[in-house]
Short mmCIF file of C-alpha atoms in Angstrom, two decimals:
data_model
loop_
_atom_site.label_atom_id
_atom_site.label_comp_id
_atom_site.label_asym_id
_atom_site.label_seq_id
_atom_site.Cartn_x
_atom_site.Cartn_y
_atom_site.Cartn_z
CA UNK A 1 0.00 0.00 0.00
CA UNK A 2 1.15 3.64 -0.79
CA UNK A 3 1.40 6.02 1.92
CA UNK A 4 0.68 9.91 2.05
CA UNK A 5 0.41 12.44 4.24
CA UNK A 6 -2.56 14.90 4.91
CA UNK A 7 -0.21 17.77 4.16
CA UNK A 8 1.16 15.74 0.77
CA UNK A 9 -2.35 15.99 -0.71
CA UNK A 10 -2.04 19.28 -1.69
CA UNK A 11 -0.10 21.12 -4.15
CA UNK A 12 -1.50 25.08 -3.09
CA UNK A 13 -4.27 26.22 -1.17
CA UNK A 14 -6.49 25.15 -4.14
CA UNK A 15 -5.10 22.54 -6.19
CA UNK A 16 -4.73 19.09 -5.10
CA UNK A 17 -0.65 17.41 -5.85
CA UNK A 18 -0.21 15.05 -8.73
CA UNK A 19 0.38 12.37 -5.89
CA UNK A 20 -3.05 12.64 -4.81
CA UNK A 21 -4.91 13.22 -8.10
CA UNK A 22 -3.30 9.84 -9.01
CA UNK A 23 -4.26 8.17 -5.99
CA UNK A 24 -7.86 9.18 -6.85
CA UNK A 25 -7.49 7.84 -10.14
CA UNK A 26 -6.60 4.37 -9.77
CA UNK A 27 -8.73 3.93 -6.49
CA UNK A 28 -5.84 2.16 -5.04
CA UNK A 29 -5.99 1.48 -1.51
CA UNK A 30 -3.70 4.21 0.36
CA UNK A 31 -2.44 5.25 4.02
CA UNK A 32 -2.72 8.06 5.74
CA UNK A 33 -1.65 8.67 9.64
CA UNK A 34 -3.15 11.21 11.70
CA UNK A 35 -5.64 11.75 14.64
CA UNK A 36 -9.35 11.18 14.58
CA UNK A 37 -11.19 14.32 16.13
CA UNK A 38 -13.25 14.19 18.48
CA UNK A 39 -16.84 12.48 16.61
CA UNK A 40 -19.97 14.41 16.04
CA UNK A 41 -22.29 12.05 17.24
CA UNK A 42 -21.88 7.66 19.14
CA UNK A 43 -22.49 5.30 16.37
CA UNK A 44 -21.10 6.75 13.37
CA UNK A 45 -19.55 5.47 10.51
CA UNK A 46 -17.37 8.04 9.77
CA UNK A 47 -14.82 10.18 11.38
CA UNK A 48 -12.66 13.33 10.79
CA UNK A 49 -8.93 12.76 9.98
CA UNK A 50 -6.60 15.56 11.15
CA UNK A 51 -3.11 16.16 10.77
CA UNK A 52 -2.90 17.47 13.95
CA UNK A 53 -4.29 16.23 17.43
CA UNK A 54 -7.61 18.79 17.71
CA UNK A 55 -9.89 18.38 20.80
CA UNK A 56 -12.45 20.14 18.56
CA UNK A 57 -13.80 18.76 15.19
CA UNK A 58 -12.68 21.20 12.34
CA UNK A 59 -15.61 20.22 10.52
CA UNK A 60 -17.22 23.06 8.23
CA UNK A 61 -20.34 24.04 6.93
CA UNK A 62 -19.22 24.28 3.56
CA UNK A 63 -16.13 22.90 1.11
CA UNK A 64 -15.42 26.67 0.53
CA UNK A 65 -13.83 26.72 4.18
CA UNK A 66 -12.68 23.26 3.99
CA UNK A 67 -9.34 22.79 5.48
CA UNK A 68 -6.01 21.99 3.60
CA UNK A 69 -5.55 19.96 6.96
CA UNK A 70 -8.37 17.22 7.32
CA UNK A 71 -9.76 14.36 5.65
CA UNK A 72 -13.33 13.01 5.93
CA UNK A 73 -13.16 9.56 6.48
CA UNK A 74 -16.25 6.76 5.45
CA UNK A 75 -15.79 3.86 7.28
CA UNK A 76 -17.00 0.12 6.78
CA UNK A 77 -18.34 -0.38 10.06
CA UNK A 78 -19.28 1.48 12.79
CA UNK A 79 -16.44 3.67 14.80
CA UNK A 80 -15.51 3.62 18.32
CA UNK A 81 -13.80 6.31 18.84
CA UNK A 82 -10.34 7.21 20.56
CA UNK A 83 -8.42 9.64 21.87
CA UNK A 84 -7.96 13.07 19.87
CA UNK A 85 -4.16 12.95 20.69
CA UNK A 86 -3.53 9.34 19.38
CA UNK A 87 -1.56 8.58 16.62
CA UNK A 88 -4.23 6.17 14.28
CA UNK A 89 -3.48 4.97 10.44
CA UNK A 90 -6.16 5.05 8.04
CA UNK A 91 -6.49 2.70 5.00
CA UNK A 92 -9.18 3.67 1.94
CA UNK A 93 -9.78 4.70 -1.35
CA UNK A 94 -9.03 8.27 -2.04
CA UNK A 95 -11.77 10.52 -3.38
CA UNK A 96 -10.79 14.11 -4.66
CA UNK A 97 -13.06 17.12 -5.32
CA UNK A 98 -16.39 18.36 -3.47
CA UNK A 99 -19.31 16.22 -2.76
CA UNK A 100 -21.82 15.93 -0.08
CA UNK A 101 -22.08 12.98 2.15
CA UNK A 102 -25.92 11.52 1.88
CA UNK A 103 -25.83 10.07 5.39
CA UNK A 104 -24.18 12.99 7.45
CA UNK A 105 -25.01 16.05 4.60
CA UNK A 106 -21.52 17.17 4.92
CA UNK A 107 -19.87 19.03 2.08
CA UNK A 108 -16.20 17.74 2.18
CA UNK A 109 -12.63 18.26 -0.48
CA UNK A 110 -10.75 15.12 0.38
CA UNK A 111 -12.50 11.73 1.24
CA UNK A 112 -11.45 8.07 2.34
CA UNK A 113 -14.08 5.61 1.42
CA UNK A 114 -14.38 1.77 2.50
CA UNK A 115 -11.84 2.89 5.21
CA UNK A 116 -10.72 1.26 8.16
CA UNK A 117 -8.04 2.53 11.01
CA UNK A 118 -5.66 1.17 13.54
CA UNK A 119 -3.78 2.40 16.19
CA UNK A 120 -0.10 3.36 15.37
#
């Protein structure tokens, strides 16, 4: 499996890196570490994905503030969450460009999709 980091997905502000546009392409399964934020509601499946540890979720209300810094995350089961400040890797197929989430109604930039995580 490849490997790339939240901060590797982007080339600017706006533009997404070749890395990740090919990712998206071939639907590959791919890595990403970071920290799960802290969930919206028990019994999701989904989280946030954060480069940083945030005791807050950084979620917006639209993809026009979407952070260069998180990743929503689909998951194939339900989530039980951890702690904001531990370490997790998360395996999925990377989708690129805006879209709205049919279960949650979330706008999102940067998706994983038939993910699952572990514990670093």
């Amino acid at each position: 499996r490849e490997r790339i980091k939240i901060r590797d997905l982007y080339k600017t502000q706006a533009e997404f890196s070749a890395q990740a546009k090919e990712f998206a392409k071939t639907r590959e399964t791919i890595e990403i570490t970071g920290f799960m934020a802290p969930p919206l509601k028990a019994e999701a499946s989904f989280f946030v994905l954060t480069q940083r540890p945030m005791a807050v979720c950084p979620f917006c209300e639209t993809s026009a503030d979407w952070p260069s810094d998180i990743v929503f995350v689909r998951t194939t089961k339900t989530v039980e969450a951890v702690a904001f400040n531990r370490p997790i890797i998360t395996t999925g197929i990377l989708e690129l460009g805006e879209a709205k989430d049919k279960e949650t109604g979330f706008v999102s930039l940067v998706r994983l999709v038939d993910a699952e995580f572990e514990l670093v």
